[in-house]
XYZ file of C-alpha atoms in Angstrom:
495
model
C 65.605 20.912 11.391
C 65.363 23.210 14.447
C 64.389 26.675 13.277
C 66.394 29.440 14.936
C 63.615 32.006 14.485
C 61.118 29.577 16.012
C 58.149 31.654 14.869
C 58.196 29.965 11.455
C 57.058 26.767 13.171
C 53.983 28.373 14.743
C 52.955 31.317 12.579
C 49.522 29.797 11.766
C 48.885 29.507 15.523
C 50.042 33.094 16.062
C 47.802 34.361 13.254
C 44.828 32.427 14.649
C 45.335 33.815 18.164
C 45.687 37.405 16.919
C 42.566 37.168 14.774
C 40.540 35.548 17.570
C 41.356 38.555 19.768
C 40.648 41.029 16.948
C 37.287 39.409 16.156
C 36.330 39.412 19.854
C 37.048 43.158 20.059
C 35.323 44.032 16.789
C 32.259 42.039 17.795
C 31.697 44.416 20.720
C 30.515 47.062 18.244
C 28.280 44.667 16.290
C 24.537 45.072 16.788
C 23.273 42.554 14.216
C 21.389 39.707 15.976
C 22.828 37.219 13.472
C 26.401 38.536 13.838
C 26.897 38.663 10.065
C 30.123 40.692 10.120
C 31.650 38.497 12.837
C 30.621 35.359 10.958
C 32.098 36.506 7.642
C 35.354 37.693 9.235
C 35.677 34.381 11.114
C 35.205 32.361 7.928
C 37.718 34.535 6.034
C 40.252 34.065 8.848
C 39.755 30.308 8.879
C 40.052 30.162 5.083
C 43.416 31.951 5.233
C 44.610 29.680 8.061
C 43.567 26.603 6.044
C 45.560 27.861 3.062
C 48.631 28.561 5.222
C 48.608 25.145 6.864
C 47.883 23.428 3.543
C 50.827 25.247 1.951
C 53.096 24.196 4.828
C 51.937 20.585 4.492
C 52.458 20.528 0.738
C 56.019 21.815 1.163
C 56.903 18.557 2.933
C 59.240 20.303 5.405
C 59.618 19.353 9.063
C 60.608 22.293 11.265
C 61.185 22.207 15.030
C 60.820 25.481 16.900
C 61.295 26.885 20.409
C 64.053 24.469 21.257
C 62.210 21.481 19.845
C 59.036 22.076 21.897
C 56.864 22.443 18.786
C 57.050 20.802 15.383
C 55.637 21.730 11.999
C 55.545 18.582 9.861
C 53.342 17.315 6.992
C 51.103 15.168 9.209
C 50.510 17.980 11.675
C 49.901 20.586 9.002
C 47.446 18.428 7.070
C 45.522 17.683 10.264
C 45.483 21.411 11.071
C 44.195 22.146 7.572
C 41.449 19.518 7.821
C 40.472 20.675 11.337
C 40.179 24.268 10.108
C 38.020 23.233 7.153
C 35.859 21.119 9.491
C 35.318 24.113 11.781
C 34.420 26.305 8.795
C 31.799 23.792 7.680
C 30.508 23.499 11.251
C 30.012 27.273 11.493
C 28.202 27.359 8.140
C 25.852 24.578 9.237
C 25.419 25.840 12.784
C 24.867 29.580 12.354
C 21.133 29.447 11.421
C 20.503 26.996 14.283
C 22.399 29.174 16.778
C 20.649 32.367 15.623
C 17.184 30.825 16.086
C 18.061 29.903 19.696
C 19.567 33.193 20.813
C 23.113 31.828 20.887
C 24.421 34.733 18.778
C 23.458 37.549 21.129
C 27.216 37.886 21.569
C 30.102 36.701 19.460
C 31.228 34.109 21.989
C 30.405 31.181 19.722
C 32.801 32.384 17.031
C 35.553 33.490 19.420
C 35.426 30.359 21.560
C 35.400 28.119 18.493
C 38.560 29.841 17.232
C 40.215 29.397 20.631
C 39.181 25.731 20.600
C 40.810 25.435 17.166
C 43.939 27.097 18.554
C 43.989 24.424 21.261
C 43.814 21.747 18.557
C 46.689 23.417 16.699
C 48.856 23.457 19.830
C 48.030 19.803 20.532
C 48.911 18.816 16.978
C 52.153 20.834 16.947
C 53.343 19.750 20.392
C 56.635 17.894 20.615
C 56.789 18.322 24.374
C 54.534 16.926 27.084
C 53.718 20.361 28.518
C 52.869 21.891 25.139
C 50.533 19.012 24.306
C 48.839 19.322 27.690
C 48.429 23.099 27.384
C 46.815 22.662 23.979
C 44.536 19.977 25.349
C 43.392 22.202 28.222
C 42.742 25.142 25.895
C 40.575 22.917 23.712
C 38.672 21.333 26.579
C 38.024 24.576 28.482
C 36.719 26.197 25.300
C 34.559 23.130 24.664
C 33.037 23.275 28.165
C 32.085 26.906 27.581
C 30.616 26.147 24.151
C 28.443 23.318 25.490
C 27.068 25.688 28.164
C 26.635 28.563 25.678
C 22.850 28.234 25.702
C 22.605 29.494 29.255
C 18.809 29.346 29.492
C 18.719 25.629 28.670
C 18.920 23.261 31.660
C 19.801 20.225 29.515
C 22.785 21.993 27.938
C 23.983 23.197 31.349
C 23.745 19.652 32.705
C 25.692 18.307 29.709
C 28.392 20.945 30.247
C 28.707 20.003 33.930
C 29.028 16.276 33.106
C 31.585 17.076 30.421
C 33.563 19.270 32.812
C 33.667 16.753 35.674
C 34.576 13.749 33.519
C 36.949 15.805 31.381
C 38.811 17.044 34.450
C 39.203 13.458 35.639
C 40.546 12.333 32.256
C 42.945 15.279 32.099
C 44.199 14.239 35.526
C 44.813 10.711 34.250
C 46.806 12.005 31.286
C 48.785 14.503 33.349
C 49.641 11.878 35.958
C 50.818 9.480 33.243
C 52.969 12.189 31.634
C 54.467 13.068 35.021
C 55.379 9.398 35.523
C 57.116 9.390 32.150
C 58.990 12.549 33.102
C 60.029 11.006 36.418
C 61.265 7.865 34.689
C 63.080 9.454 31.736
C 64.037 12.874 33.091
C 62.704 14.743 30.053
C 59.509 16.329 28.756
C 60.735 16.308 25.160
C 59.098 13.530 23.128
C 62.242 12.713 21.138
C 64.364 12.581 24.298
C 61.796 10.336 25.970
C 61.984 7.996 22.970
C 65.780 7.814 23.228
C 65.671 7.197 26.977
C 63.174 4.345 26.659
C 65.024 2.837 23.684
C 68.223 2.741 25.743
C 66.505 0.182 28.034
C 68.051 1.825 31.097
C 64.689 2.925 32.510
C 62.606 0.802 34.894
C 60.039 -0.907 32.671
C 57.421 -1.244 35.412
C 57.409 2.505 36.044
C 57.023 3.156 32.313
C 54.080 0.758 31.992
C 52.435 2.273 35.071
C 52.607 5.725 33.498
C 51.542 4.327 30.130
C 48.286 2.988 31.601
C 47.257 6.484 32.703
C 48.303 8.039 29.388
C 46.253 5.535 27.382
C 43.269 6.060 29.710
C 43.441 9.831 29.165
C 43.753 9.436 25.397
C 40.864 6.935 25.328
C 38.637 9.505 27.009
C 39.523 12.152 24.445
C 38.534 9.933 21.500
C 35.506 8.510 23.347
C 36.655 4.888 23.437
C 34.943 2.424 25.795
C 35.057 2.075 28.769
C 35.954 5.805 28.937
C 32.972 6.752 26.791
C 30.535 7.795 29.542
C 30.501 11.453 28.541
C 29.881 10.951 24.818
C 26.132 10.058 24.678
C 25.102 12.569 27.348
C 27.135 15.457 25.931
C 26.155 14.726 22.328
C 22.472 14.657 23.264
C 22.483 17.508 25.781
C 24.636 20.046 23.944
C 23.063 22.324 21.319
C 23.379 20.432 18.028
C 25.720 23.022 16.494
C 28.070 22.591 19.452
C 27.727 18.793 19.320
C 29.140 18.930 15.797
C 31.850 21.321 16.940
C 33.123 18.932 19.646
C 32.479 15.739 17.647
C 34.281 16.510 14.382
C 37.479 18.614 14.316
C 38.723 17.641 17.831
C 38.926 13.992 16.737
C 41.714 15.004 14.341
C 43.657 16.628 17.183
C 43.096 13.577 19.392
C 44.519 11.358 16.648
C 47.540 13.663 16.394
C 48.418 13.436 20.089
C 48.009 9.648 19.988
C 50.618 9.556 17.219
C 52.857 12.097 19.003
C 52.778 10.317 22.357
C 52.455 6.629 21.549
C 54.273 6.417 18.209
C 56.843 9.213 18.307
C 57.540 9.065 22.040
C 56.624 5.621 23.325
C 57.174 3.358 20.313
C 59.635 1.110 22.244
C 56.655 0.305 24.513
C 54.444 -0.633 21.550
C 53.985 -4.225 22.731
C 52.411 -2.800 25.913
C 50.211 -0.030 24.536
C 49.043 -2.141 21.594
C 47.568 -4.652 24.050
C 45.742 -1.813 25.811
C 44.453 -0.382 22.530
C 43.274 -3.855 21.496
C 41.071 -4.093 24.590
C 39.798 -0.542 24.046
C 38.989 -1.304 20.401
C 37.097 -4.511 21.238
C 35.129 -2.803 24.020
C 34.345 0.214 21.817
C 33.080 -1.911 18.932
C 30.905 -3.963 21.281
C 29.490 -1.122 23.371
C 29.088 1.317 20.495
C 27.316 -0.989 18.070
C 25.117 -2.833 20.557
C 24.039 0.271 22.490
C 23.297 2.231 19.302
C 20.650 -0.322 18.283
C 18.502 0.587 21.295
C 18.570 4.365 20.680
C 15.616 6.370 19.391
C 17.368 9.738 19.725
C 19.398 10.402 16.575
C 22.153 12.387 18.305
C 22.528 9.713 20.962
C 22.648 7.021 18.277
C 25.391 8.915 16.462
C 27.246 9.244 19.774
C 27.362 5.464 20.200
C 28.240 5.237 16.513
C 31.230 7.483 17.240
C 32.382 5.113 19.992
C 32.254 2.200 17.531
C 34.006 4.192 14.803
C 36.828 5.124 17.182
C 37.191 1.436 18.041
C 37.737 0.745 14.343
C 40.329 3.526 14.106
C 42.230 2.110 17.097
C 42.580 -1.185 15.237
C 44.782 0.623 12.716
C 47.112 1.698 15.517
C 47.168 -1.869 16.869
C 48.498 -3.235 13.573
C 51.490 -0.900 13.271
C 54.202 -2.818 15.132
C 54.529 -6.597 14.770
C 56.942 -8.483 17.065
C 59.026 -5.347 17.496
C 59.242 -4.705 13.727
C 57.764 -1.523 12.215
C 57.494 -2.747 8.614
C 53.683 -2.462 8.791
C 53.665 0.895 10.602
C 53.453 3.171 7.559
C 50.482 1.340 6.077
C 48.642 0.861 9.379
C 49.037 4.411 10.705
C 48.207 5.988 7.336
C 45.052 3.823 7.221
C 44.130 5.102 10.696
C 44.729 8.708 9.600
C 42.636 8.163 6.463
C 39.899 6.669 8.643
C 39.738 9.602 11.054
C 39.733 12.202 8.257
C 36.919 10.487 6.357
C 34.973 9.901 9.583
C 35.022 13.646 10.267
C 33.882 14.346 6.702
C 30.916 11.980 7.102
C 30.032 13.286 10.575
C 29.823 16.816 9.187
C 27.228 15.697 6.637
C 25.081 13.726 9.085
C 24.916 16.481 11.701
C 24.508 19.064 8.939
C 21.190 17.447 8.005
C 20.072 17.386 11.661
C 20.901 21.096 11.956
C 19.093 21.824 8.711
C 15.883 20.093 9.801
C 15.903 21.767 13.217
C 13.909 24.973 13.435
C 12.926 27.424 16.148
C 11.243 25.447 18.918
C 11.954 22.085 17.260
C 15.231 20.170 17.546
C 14.710 17.293 15.048
C 16.677 14.958 17.308
C 14.537 11.823 17.130
C 14.974 9.278 14.366
C 11.224 9.526 13.680
C 11.685 13.243 12.896
C 13.338 12.143 9.630
C 10.205 10.239 8.540
C 9.412 10.787 4.885
C 12.309 13.191 4.344
C 12.703 11.936 0.791
C 9.194 13.180 -0.034
C 9.950 16.586 1.460
C 13.468 16.983 0.039
C 15.136 14.292 -2.096
C 18.468 16.202 -2.026
C 18.821 16.291 1.748
C 17.509 12.745 2.134
C 20.146 11.686 -0.400
C 22.960 13.427 1.512
C 21.849 11.814 4.789
C 21.566 8.401 3.109
C 25.099 8.780 1.697
C 26.390 9.650 5.173
C 24.635 6.668 6.793
C 25.770 4.215 4.103
C 29.338 5.533 4.427
C 29.342 5.112 8.216
C 28.012 1.587 7.702
C 30.853 0.833 5.269
C 28.773 0.279 2.145
C 30.670 0.548 -1.176
C 31.432 2.646 -3.147
C 31.389 5.298 -0.411
C 34.494 6.478 1.403
C 33.544 4.719 4.649
C 33.886 1.373 2.910
C 37.410 2.093 1.720
C 38.397 3.428 5.157
C 37.241 0.220 6.844
C 38.847 -1.872 4.099
C 42.205 -0.120 4.637
C 42.103 -0.857 8.388
C 41.198 -4.510 7.789
C 43.928 -4.793 5.164
C 46.497 -3.431 7.644
C 45.411 -5.972 10.252
C 45.596 -8.907 7.843
C 48.907 -7.727 6.337
C 50.565 -8.059 9.750
C 50.163 -11.830 9.445
C 49.358 -12.216 13.151
C 46.620 -14.663 14.120
C 45.357 -12.222 16.747
C 45.108 -9.415 14.216
C 43.240 -11.612 11.745
C 40.802 -12.532 14.536
C 40.369 -8.819 15.258
C 39.608 -8.194 11.583
C 36.908 -10.885 11.616
C 35.450 -9.434 14.829
C 35.427 -5.927 13.304
C 33.549 -7.194 10.236
C 30.923 -8.868 12.439
C 30.494 -5.681 14.456
C 30.164 -3.676 11.235
C 27.357 -5.965 10.103
C 25.570 -5.368 13.409
C 26.188 -1.635 13.095
C 24.686 -1.570 9.604
C 21.271 -2.206 11.194
C 20.933 1.134 12.946
C 22.368 3.098 10.028
C 20.002 1.444 7.565
C 17.097 2.048 9.960
C 17.611 5.795 9.465
C 17.521 5.337 5.674
C 14.375 3.224 5.955
C 12.632 5.931 8.001
C 13.564 8.624 5.459
C 12.448 6.715 2.380
C 9.625 4.400 3.466
C 7.853 6.034 6.428
C 5.093 8.591 6.012
C 6.172 12.176 6.764
C 4.976 13.606 10.086
C 4.694 17.084 8.588
C 4.199 18.574 5.147
C 6.625 21.404 5.894
C 9.104 21.865 3.066
C 12.797 21.879 3.902
C 14.579 25.087 3.008
C 18.130 26.172 3.689
C 20.278 29.273 3.149
C 22.297 29.158 -0.060
C 25.625 28.696 1.736
C 24.317 25.750 3.780
C 22.774 24.126 0.700
C 25.996 24.505 -1.318
C 28.280 23.183 1.420
C 25.975 20.217 2.168
C 25.927 19.287 -1.508
C 29.733 19.419 -1.744
C 30.013 17.493 1.531
C 27.830 14.650 0.239
C 29.599 14.624 -3.126
C 33.029 14.325 -1.473
C 31.910 11.257 0.491
C 31.010 9.596 -2.806
C 33.970 10.866 -4.866
C 36.591 9.933 -2.262
C 35.038 6.474 -2.049
C 35.400 5.958 -5.796
C 38.803 7.680 -6.032
C 40.461 7.338 -2.601
C 44.010 7.153 -3.932
C 44.969 10.832 -3.624
C 43.860 11.169 0.009
C 45.376 7.810 0.935
C 48.692 8.833 -0.666
C 48.591 12.139 1.195
C 48.082 10.322 4.511
C 50.856 7.828 3.731
C 53.353 10.580 2.867
C 52.429 12.490 6.024
C 52.945 9.432 8.221
C 56.261 8.592 6.518
C 57.525 12.138 7.209
C 56.454 11.841 10.850
C 58.105 8.438 11.349
C 61.280 9.667 9.652
C 61.558 12.728 11.904
């Protein structure tokens, strides 16, 4: 329904914006070098926002506000909730790292991260081309600033410049594609665009031309090959806490705008964009898995791993529409949503360990830096091993079930091409297992390079333990999360 008050559709966004401004002002009077008050107030704000969005999602209501420009539906609200929780975990993991490197001399890290989250919220809630683009720009501009936050570090500044240049180009692609769609259909509203395309009265060639640019822009945002150039350099060059900030929660927002644009708005063009996504998925699986084998830098390896993982997620979107029929859409898109949520969960754990092992003057970025971790700390070695096994798709961890759900959606479509894609994905996963297992081998079988014990603040230790446990528990009992994703997708398709 379209809400007459409108504000009911965006009150979590309004609360987040107000608190980001309040925290920025209050931080001006803070003298603590570790910004304890700012940190605690930020976490409390995010906890409240997570509860609000979770409550909205659980209600199952779909509300359109501001004349249909924004939408509050179960899929969007769950993704907002998960993105907020991911940012909370990121701040818990990243605060000690940032404090040791002078990144907390001001409260910019907390304020900019909240503004980046606001950008994700706007992207997720957008039901209009302009709203989605405004949210995307708010996220990306905040991300550029966060990557360059360590102003005295030349590598971080270089990474921020690369991210800015390539990000501006990708935003231009997306904006040009959206403008083509507006020119062809005469509307910026996603639902109106859907109706115009479904009427078959719009020039198909113009639509496909615009679609190419839209898919290119979206591929950049998720880091799919061949639009992946920024991912390894930015992951490696950015401060590790910021790498986690741009590599976890924003993937949920990117998934949301893919669903909003391609499924809700451009579903009548599915036969066209599915072919494009198929090529992107194949290229991502090839480039990501093969390039990751050659990496010695752990952050760079995880960057190529991300490219491969996004290729796997795109396969779920490929399987949704078969010969114009959407009977497989619910299962395929819910599998893709499940995949992206569990990927973020696993990424948080893997980068959490890297942040934990880093200390003042030492980044712990090389794979060899993990040598003998099991002898120094069995708990943290165990969490990292769980994360690596999950990314590799080893049962009974959640990564296995996520990959299985995608493969099941491909095979259920009954298409020879999709079955071939499933076989290809399995082969690529076997190749990818090599570099994940190499990390485990280094932790458990190599001699430690230092006898330094691994210690962590109590909050980091507790969150890391829960993070690792969830990867295992959701692998053994995935039903509740899978059902949640399926119900969210059904509500989105029905609206």
